[in-house]
PDB file of C-alpha atoms in Angstrom:
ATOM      1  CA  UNK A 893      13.264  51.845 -44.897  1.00  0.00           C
ATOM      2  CA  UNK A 894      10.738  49.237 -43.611  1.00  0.00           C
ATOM      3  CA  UNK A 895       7.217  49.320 -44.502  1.00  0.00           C
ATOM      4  CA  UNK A 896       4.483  49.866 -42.261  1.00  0.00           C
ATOM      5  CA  UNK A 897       3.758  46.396 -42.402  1.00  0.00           C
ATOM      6  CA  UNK A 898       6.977  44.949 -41.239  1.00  0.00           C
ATOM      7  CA  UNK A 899       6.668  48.144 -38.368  1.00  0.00           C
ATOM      8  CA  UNK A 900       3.544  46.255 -37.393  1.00  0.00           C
ATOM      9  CA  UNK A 901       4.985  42.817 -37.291  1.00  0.00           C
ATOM     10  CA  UNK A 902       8.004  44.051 -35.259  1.00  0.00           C
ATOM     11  CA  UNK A 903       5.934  45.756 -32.587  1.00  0.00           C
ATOM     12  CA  UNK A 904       3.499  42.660 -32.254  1.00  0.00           C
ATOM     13  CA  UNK A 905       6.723  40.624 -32.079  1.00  0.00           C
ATOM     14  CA  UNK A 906       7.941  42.462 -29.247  1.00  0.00           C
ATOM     15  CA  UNK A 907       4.610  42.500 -27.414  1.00  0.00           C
ATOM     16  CA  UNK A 908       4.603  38.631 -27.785  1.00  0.00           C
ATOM     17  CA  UNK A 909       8.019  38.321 -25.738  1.00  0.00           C
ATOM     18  CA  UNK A 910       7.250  40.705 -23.686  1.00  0.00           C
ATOM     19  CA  UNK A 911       3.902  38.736 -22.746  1.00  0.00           C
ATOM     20  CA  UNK A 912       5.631  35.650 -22.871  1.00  0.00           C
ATOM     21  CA  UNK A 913       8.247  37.094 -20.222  1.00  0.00           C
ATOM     22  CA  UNK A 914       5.520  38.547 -18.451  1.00  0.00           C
ATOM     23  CA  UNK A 915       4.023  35.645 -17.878  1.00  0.00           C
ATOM     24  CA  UNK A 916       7.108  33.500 -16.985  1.00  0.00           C
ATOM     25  CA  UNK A 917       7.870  35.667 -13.906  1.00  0.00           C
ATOM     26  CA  UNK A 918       3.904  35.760 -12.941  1.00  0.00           C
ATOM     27  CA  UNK A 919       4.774  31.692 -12.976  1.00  0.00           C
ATOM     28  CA  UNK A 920       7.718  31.596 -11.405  1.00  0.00           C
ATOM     29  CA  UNK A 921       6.401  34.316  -8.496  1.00  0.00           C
ATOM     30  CA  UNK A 922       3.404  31.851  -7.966  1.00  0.00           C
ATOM     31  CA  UNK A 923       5.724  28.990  -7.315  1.00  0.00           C
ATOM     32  CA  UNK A 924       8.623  30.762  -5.087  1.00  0.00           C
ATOM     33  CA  UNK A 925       5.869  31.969  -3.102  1.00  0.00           C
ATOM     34  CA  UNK A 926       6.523  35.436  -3.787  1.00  0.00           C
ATOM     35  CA  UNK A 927      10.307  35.131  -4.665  1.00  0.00           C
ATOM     36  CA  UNK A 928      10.941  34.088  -1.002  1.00  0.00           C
ATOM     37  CA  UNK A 929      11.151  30.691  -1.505  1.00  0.00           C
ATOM     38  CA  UNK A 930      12.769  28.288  -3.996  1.00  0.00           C
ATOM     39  CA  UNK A 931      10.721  27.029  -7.470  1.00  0.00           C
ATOM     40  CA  UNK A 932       8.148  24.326  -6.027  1.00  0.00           C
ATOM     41  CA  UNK A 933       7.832  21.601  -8.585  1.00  0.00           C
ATOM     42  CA  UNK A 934       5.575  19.709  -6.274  1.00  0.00           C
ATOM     43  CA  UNK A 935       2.424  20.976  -4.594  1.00  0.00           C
ATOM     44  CA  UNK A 936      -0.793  20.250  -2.607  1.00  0.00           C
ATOM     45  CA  UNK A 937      -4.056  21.660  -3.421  1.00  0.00           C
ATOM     46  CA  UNK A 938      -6.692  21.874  -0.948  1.00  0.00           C
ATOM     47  CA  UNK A 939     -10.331  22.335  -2.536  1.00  0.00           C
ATOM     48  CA  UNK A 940      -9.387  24.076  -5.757  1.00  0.00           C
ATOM     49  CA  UNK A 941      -6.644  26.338  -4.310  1.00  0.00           C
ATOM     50  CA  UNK A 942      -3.085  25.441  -4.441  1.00  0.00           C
ATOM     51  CA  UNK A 943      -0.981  25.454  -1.579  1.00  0.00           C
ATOM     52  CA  UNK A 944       2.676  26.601  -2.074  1.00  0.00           C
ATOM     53  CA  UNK A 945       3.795  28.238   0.964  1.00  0.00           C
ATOM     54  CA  UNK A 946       6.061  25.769   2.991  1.00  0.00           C
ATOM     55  CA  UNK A 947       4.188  27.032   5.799  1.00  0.00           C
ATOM     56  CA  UNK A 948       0.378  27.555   6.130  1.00  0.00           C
ATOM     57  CA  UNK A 949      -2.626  27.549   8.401  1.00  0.00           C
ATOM     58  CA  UNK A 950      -5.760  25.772   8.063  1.00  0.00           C
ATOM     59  CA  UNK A 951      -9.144  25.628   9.998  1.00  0.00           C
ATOM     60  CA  UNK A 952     -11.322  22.748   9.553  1.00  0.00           C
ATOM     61  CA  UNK A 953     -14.781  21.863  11.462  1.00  0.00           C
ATOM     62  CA  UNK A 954     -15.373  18.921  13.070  1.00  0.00           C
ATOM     63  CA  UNK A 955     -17.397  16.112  11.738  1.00  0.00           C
ATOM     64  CA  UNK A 956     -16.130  16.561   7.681  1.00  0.00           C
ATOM     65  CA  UNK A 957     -13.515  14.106   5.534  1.00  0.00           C
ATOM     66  CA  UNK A 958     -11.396  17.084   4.293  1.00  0.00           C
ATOM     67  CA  UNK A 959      -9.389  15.880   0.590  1.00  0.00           C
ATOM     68  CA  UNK A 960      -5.915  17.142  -0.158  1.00  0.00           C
ATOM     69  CA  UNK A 961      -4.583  16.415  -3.656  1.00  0.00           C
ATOM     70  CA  UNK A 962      -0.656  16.197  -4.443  1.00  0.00           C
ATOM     71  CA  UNK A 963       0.336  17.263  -7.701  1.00  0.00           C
ATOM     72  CA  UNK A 964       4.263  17.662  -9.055  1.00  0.00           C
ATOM     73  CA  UNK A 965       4.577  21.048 -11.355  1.00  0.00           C
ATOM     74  CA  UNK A 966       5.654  19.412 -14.589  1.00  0.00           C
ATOM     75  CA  UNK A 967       3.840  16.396 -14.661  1.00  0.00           C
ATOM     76  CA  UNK A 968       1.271  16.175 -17.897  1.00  0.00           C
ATOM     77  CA  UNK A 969      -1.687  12.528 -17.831  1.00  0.00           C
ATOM     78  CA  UNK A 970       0.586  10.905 -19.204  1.00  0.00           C
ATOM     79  CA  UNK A 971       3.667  10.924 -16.594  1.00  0.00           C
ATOM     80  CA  UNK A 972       3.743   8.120 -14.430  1.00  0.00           C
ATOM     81  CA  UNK A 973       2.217   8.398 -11.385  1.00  0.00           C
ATOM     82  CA  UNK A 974       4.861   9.874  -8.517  1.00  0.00           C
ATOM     83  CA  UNK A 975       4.917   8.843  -4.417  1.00  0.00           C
ATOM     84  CA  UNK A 976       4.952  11.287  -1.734  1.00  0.00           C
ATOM     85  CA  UNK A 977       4.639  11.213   2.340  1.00  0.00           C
ATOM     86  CA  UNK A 978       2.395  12.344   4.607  1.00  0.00           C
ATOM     87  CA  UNK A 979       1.915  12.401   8.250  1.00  0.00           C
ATOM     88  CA  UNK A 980       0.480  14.401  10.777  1.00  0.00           C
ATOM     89  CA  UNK A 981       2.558  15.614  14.127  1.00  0.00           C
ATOM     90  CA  UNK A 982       1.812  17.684  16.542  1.00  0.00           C
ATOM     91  CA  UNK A 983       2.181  21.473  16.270  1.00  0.00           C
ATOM     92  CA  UNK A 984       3.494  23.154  19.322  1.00  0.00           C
ATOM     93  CA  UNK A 985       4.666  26.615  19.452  1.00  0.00           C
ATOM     94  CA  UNK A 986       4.089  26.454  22.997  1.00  0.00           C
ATOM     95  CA  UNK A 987       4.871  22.723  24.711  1.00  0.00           C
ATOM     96  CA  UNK A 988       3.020  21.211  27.474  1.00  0.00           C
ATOM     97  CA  UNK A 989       3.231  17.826  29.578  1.00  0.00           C
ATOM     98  CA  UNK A 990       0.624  15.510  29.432  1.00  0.00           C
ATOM     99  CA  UNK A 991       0.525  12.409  31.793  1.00  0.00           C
ATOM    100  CA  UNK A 992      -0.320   8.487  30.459  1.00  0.00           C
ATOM    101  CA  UNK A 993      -1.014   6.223  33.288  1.00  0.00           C
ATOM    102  CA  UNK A 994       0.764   8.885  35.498  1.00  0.00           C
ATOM    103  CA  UNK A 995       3.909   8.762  33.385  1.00  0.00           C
ATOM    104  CA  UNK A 996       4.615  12.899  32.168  1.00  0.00           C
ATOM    105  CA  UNK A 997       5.253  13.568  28.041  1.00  0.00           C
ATOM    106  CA  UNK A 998       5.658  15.987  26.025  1.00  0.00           C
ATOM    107  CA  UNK A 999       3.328  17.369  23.404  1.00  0.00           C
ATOM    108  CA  UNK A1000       5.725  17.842  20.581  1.00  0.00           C
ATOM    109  CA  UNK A1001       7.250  14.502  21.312  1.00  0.00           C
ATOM    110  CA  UNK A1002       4.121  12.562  20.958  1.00  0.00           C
ATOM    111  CA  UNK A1003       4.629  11.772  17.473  1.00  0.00           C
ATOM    112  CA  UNK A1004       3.110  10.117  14.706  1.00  0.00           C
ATOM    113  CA  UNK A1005      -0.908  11.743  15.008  1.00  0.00           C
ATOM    114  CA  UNK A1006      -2.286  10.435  11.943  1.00  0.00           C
ATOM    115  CA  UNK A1007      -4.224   7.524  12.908  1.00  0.00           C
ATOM    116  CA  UNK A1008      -6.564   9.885  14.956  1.00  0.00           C
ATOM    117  CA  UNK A1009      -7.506  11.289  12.255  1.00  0.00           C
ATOM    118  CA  UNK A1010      -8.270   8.424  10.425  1.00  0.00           C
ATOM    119  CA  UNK A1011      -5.530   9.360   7.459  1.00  0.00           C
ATOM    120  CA  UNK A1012      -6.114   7.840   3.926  1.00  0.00           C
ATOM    121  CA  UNK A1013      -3.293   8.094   1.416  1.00  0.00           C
ATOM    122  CA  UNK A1014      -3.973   7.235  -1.931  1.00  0.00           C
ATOM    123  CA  UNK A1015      -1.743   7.736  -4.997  1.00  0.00           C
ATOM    124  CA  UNK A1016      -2.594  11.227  -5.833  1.00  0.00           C
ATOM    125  CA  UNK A1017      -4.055  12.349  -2.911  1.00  0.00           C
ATOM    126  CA  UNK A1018      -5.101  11.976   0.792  1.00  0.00           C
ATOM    127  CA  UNK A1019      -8.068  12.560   3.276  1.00  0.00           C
ATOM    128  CA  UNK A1020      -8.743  13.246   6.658  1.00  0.00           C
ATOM    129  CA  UNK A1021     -11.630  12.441   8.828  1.00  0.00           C
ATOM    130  CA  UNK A1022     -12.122  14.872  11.740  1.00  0.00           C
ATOM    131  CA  UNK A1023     -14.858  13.408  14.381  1.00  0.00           C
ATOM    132  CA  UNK A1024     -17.548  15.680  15.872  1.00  0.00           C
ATOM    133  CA  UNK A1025     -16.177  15.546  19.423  1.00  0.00           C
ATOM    134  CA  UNK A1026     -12.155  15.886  18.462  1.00  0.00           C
ATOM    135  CA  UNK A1027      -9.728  17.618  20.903  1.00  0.00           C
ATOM    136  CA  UNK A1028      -6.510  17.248  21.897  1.00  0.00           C
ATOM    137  CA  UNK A1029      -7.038  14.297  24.598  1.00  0.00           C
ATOM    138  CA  UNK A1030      -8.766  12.326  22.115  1.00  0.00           C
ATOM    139  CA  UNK A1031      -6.051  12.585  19.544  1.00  0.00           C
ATOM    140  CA  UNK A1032      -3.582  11.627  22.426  1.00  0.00           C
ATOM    141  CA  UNK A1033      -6.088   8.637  23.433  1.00  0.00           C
ATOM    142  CA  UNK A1034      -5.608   7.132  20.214  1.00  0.00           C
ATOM    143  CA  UNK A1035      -1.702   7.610  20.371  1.00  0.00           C
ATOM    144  CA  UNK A1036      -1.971   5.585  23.813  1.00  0.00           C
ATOM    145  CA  UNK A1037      -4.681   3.288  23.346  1.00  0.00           C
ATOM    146  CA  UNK A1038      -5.847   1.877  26.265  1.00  0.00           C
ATOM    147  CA  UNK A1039      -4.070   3.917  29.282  1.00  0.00           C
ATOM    148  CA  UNK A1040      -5.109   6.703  31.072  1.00  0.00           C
ATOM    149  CA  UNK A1041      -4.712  10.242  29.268  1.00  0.00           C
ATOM    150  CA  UNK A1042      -4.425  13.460  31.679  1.00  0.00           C
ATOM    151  CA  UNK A1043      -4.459  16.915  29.192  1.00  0.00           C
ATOM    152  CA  UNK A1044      -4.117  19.986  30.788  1.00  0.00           C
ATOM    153  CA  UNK A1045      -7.072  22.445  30.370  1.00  0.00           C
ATOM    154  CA  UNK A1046      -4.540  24.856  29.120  1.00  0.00           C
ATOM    155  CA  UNK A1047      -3.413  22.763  26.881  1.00  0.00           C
ATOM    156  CA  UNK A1048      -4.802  24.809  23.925  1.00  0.00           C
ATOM    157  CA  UNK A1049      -3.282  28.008  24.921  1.00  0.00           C
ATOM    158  CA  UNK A1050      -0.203  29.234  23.368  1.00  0.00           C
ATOM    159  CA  UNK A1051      -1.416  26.676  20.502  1.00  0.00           C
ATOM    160  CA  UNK A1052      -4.138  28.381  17.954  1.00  0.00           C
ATOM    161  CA  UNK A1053      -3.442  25.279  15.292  1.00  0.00           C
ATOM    162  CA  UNK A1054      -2.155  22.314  17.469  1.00  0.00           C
ATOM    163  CA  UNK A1055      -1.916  19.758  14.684  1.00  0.00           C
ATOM    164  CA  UNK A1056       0.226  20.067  11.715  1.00  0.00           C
ATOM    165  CA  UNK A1057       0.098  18.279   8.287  1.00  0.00           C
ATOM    166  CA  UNK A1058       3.584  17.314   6.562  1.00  0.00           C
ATOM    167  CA  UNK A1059       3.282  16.766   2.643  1.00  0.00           C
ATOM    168  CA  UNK A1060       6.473  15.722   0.988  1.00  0.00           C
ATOM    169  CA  UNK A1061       7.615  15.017  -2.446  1.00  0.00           C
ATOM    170  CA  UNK A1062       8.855  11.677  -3.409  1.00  0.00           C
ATOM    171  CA  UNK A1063      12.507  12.535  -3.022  1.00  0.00           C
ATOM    172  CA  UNK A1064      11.717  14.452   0.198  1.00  0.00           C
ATOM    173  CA  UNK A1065      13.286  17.689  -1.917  1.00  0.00           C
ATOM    174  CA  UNK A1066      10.116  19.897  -1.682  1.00  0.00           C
ATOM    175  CA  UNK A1067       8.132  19.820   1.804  1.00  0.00           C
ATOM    176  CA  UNK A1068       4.929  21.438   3.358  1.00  0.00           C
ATOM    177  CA  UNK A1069       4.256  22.255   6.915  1.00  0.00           C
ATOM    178  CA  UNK A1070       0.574  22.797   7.084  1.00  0.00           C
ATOM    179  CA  UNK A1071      -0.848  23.679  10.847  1.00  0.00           C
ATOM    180  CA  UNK A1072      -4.488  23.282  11.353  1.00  0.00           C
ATOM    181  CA  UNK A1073      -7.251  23.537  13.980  1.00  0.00           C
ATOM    182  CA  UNK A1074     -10.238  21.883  13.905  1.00  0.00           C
ATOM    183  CA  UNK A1075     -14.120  24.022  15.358  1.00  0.00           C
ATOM    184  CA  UNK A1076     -13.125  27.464  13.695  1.00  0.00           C
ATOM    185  CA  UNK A1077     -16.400  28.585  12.000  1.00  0.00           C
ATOM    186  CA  UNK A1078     -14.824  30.038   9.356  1.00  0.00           C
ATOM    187  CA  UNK A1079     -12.131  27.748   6.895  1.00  0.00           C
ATOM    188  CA  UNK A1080      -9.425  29.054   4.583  1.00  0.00           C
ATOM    189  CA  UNK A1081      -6.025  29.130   4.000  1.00  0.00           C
ATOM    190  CA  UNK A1082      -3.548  31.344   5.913  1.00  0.00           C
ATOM    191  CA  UNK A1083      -0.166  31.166   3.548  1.00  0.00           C
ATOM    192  CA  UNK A1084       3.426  32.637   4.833  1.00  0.00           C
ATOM    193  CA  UNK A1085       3.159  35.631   4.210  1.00  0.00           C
ATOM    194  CA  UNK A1086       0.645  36.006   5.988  1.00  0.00           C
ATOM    195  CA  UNK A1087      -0.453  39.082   3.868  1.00  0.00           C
ATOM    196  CA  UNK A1088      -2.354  36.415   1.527  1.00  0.00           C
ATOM    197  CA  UNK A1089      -5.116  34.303   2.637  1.00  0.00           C
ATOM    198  CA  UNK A1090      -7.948  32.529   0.835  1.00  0.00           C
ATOM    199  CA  UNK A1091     -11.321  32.420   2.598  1.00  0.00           C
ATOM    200  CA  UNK A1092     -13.383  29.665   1.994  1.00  0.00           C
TER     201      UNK A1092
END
């Protein structure tokens, strides 16, 4: 017959795992993004908040260096430091020409974006520069430097967050598609599902 004692030691024992199990599947729900994704062991965290959706909105203001920090799940100071990518492309759930010296393009083929906004990658993170009078013809004006850029005033419609981070890991395994506007008074994150969102 056990003792009250060893009752008491067998009960806290089983609290213990069942905290410690507890806690394992709060982890590993934090990282799958709600179960619907597979275990991220490399992230990017955007003023204190950790983004782990592989798909996201963002809304920035003009005129601010914005700071995005890369982090890999399992890392501890000591690890040595690990690459990643980063590039910004356009985002465009609805496509429109544009014209460069009278020749027509398209939107989502324009490419590479991130020298408009003035991209900085350093070894554990990256920043961003957004200028006061940004828009979508000045971010094509630096992808064709010295032509003539025609946007269509309807350019923006159809296209709430035109621009669109990518954030990969080193081995390209884990990636982040993070679609942003810029002159939204109000920032925060929008995460897939949308159910969740951090204001900022």
């Amino acid at each position: 017959m056990q003792s009250k004692g060893q009752l008491a030691a067998k009960v806290i024992g089983i609290i213990l795992v069942l905290l410690l199990v507890a806690g394992l599947v709060a982890v590993i729900y934090k990282f799958t993004n709600g179960f619907n994704e597979d275990f991220k062991t490399f992230y990017v965290e955007h003023e204190g908040k950790q983004i782990l959706a592989q798909n996201s909105e963002l809304a920035l203001e003009p005129g601010k260096t914005y700071r995005f920090d890369v982090k890999y799940t399992f890392d501890t100071q000591q690890s040595e430091t690990r690459d990643y990518s980063v590039e910004i492309v356009p985002n465009a759930e609805q496509d429109f020409e544009y014209t460069v010296d009278g020749e027509t393009y398209l939107y989502s083929k324009a490419g590479d974006l991130s020298a408009a906004f003035s991209l900085k990658k350093q070894k554990s993170y990256f920043e961003i520069t957004l200028r006061e009078d940004m828009t979508i013809q000045c971010v094509l004006e630096t992808v064709h430097p010295g032509q003539q850029v025609k946007v269509p005033e309807n350019a923006s419609d159809g296209n709430p967050f035109p621009y669109a981070l990518i954030v990969s890991s080193y081995n390209g395994n884990v990636s982040y598609r993070i679609a942003f506007d810029i002159g939204t008074d109000v920032t925060g994150i929008t995460l897939d599902p949308p159910s969740i969102v951090f204001a900022g």
